[in-house]
């Protein structure tokens, strides 16, 4: 990371922990074998792969056979959504099929579900309340006799709201419907016991918890019918073809193990910094509002809207001051379209464009947060002054 940069965009990605890099390096050099090979070098790579799978299974409280390695959360979300839909159909159920998802899901869930429209599947999008909470009763009301899947993220990547997932999963379980959750933002911040959560499918992405990019995992409960989307050499017990990237997979397992081991310390640290950002900016910047639930939110997430301020000049001005922040989902960067999440919780387009997302990390300091507060407050004041004078 650039030492001059105050990095406040950990929801977009995180730097690789040096301990994770150390665990990965041998698999790029002396342990480089193909894990499908039968000779010693291949068996050594297979041992690393098996260790990673068993580690993830232990942390998620599931069987190692229920862990499928992927290239990231986007692939895992596609495999879960499309896999269940086609799996149910291939079992001989109705030609159609119905999926219920929340309206504030990540684009990889929304678009994966939307792509099934062409094949006769139907979607219902459940709106959250003004704080971003998806009500279990609203999910229950959306169900139909042919509903095959419910997908609700555990915590929002944009506004940080933590969903009542156990209650939603109970609705699914009572009706025999598969329950999927995108837990990408929650990993490293919340415990992810799949039995306590009550989910049948859960998605992870390593680079959100100080692991490498390009690797993720899908937990799929035994017995859930899945039609696999990527065919090839029979890897992952024939469920996902392609030679496994052992180095990245070991890095992911190491990163999640460290996150669990240090969970209490990391949560306490980031929550303190988060609360300082929220309290100071709400006090010092007129016409500011917090987006998302005030208490049921990730310990590192701050999402604020500033009246009369457009997000693009705000982000560019902060970047010039060495502060990395975001106006929403990293996967939507470059688009001037207002966030679908902020629209879903009731913000109009003008307010949605004036949002700022700050997500702190385990290595941020109090001094960095104080410097960021000063910079944000001064930049907003300058932008508003220029706007009032007709220069913006």
PDB file of N, CA and C in Angstrom, residues 85-96 225:
ATOM      1  N   UNK A  85     -31.304 -23.358  -9.697  1.00  0.00           N
ATOM      2  CA  UNK A  85     -32.421 -23.235 -10.641  1.00  0.00           C
ATOM      3  C   UNK A  85     -32.433 -24.389 -11.638  1.00  0.00           C
ATOM      4  N   UNK A  86     -31.295 -24.639 -12.269  1.00  0.00           N
ATOM      5  CA  UNK A  86     -31.232 -25.722 -13.252  1.00  0.00           C
ATOM      6  C   UNK A  86     -31.258 -27.083 -12.574  1.00  0.00           C
ATOM      7  N   UNK A  87     -30.685 -27.172 -11.378  1.00  0.00           N
ATOM      8  CA  UNK A  87     -30.709 -28.443 -10.665  1.00  0.00           C
ATOM      9  C   UNK A  87     -32.124 -28.887 -10.341  1.00  0.00           C
ATOM     10  N   UNK A  88     -32.957 -27.948  -9.906  1.00  0.00           N
ATOM     11  CA  UNK A  88     -34.358 -28.268  -9.630  1.00  0.00           C
ATOM     12  C   UNK A  88     -35.087 -28.678 -10.912  1.00  0.00           C
ATOM     13  N   UNK A  89     -34.803 -27.956 -11.979  1.00  0.00           N
ATOM     14  CA  UNK A  89     -35.489 -28.279 -13.232  1.00  0.00           C
ATOM     15  C   UNK A  89     -35.071 -29.664 -13.734  1.00  0.00           C
ATOM     16  N   UNK A  90     -33.805 -29.983 -13.606  1.00  0.00           N
ATOM     17  CA  UNK A  90     -33.324 -31.274 -14.075  1.00  0.00           C
ATOM     18  C   UNK A  90     -33.843 -32.430 -13.224  1.00  0.00           C
ATOM     19  N   UNK A  91     -34.316 -32.104 -12.027  1.00  0.00           N
ATOM     20  CA  UNK A  91     -34.928 -33.129 -11.189  1.00  0.00           C
ATOM     21  C   UNK A  91     -36.331 -33.491 -11.656  1.00  0.00           C
ATOM     22  N   UNK A  92     -36.800 -32.760 -12.657  1.00  0.00           N
ATOM     23  CA  UNK A  92     -38.111 -33.073 -13.205  1.00  0.00           C
ATOM     24  C   UNK A  92     -39.220 -32.211 -12.667  1.00  0.00           C
ATOM     25  N   UNK A  93     -38.851 -31.082 -12.022  1.00  0.00           N
ATOM     26  CA  UNK A  93     -39.887 -30.186 -11.524  1.00  0.00           C
ATOM     27  C   UNK A  93     -40.457 -29.364 -12.673  1.00  0.00           C
ATOM     28  N   UNK A  94     -41.283 -28.377 -12.362  1.00  0.00           N
ATOM     29  CA  UNK A  94     -41.995 -27.612 -13.378  1.00  0.00           C
ATOM     30  C   UNK A  94     -41.032 -26.973 -14.383  1.00  0.00           C
ATOM     31  N   UNK A  95     -41.467 -26.791 -15.641  1.00  0.00           N
ATOM     32  CA  UNK A  95     -40.600 -26.177 -16.647  1.00  0.00           C
ATOM     33  C   UNK A  95     -40.123 -24.790 -16.238  1.00  0.00           C
ATOM     34  N   UNK A  96     -40.940 -24.068 -15.471  1.00  0.00           N
ATOM     35  CA  UNK A  96     -40.535 -22.748 -15.006  1.00  0.00           C
ATOM     36  C   UNK A  96     -39.735 -22.842 -13.738  1.00  0.00           C
ATOM     37  N   UNK A 225     -29.585 -29.860  -4.754  1.00  0.00           N
ATOM     38  CA  UNK A 225     -29.335 -30.183  -6.168  1.00  0.00           C
ATOM     39  C   UNK A 225     -28.712 -29.005  -6.901  1.00  0.00           C
TER      40      UNK A 225
END
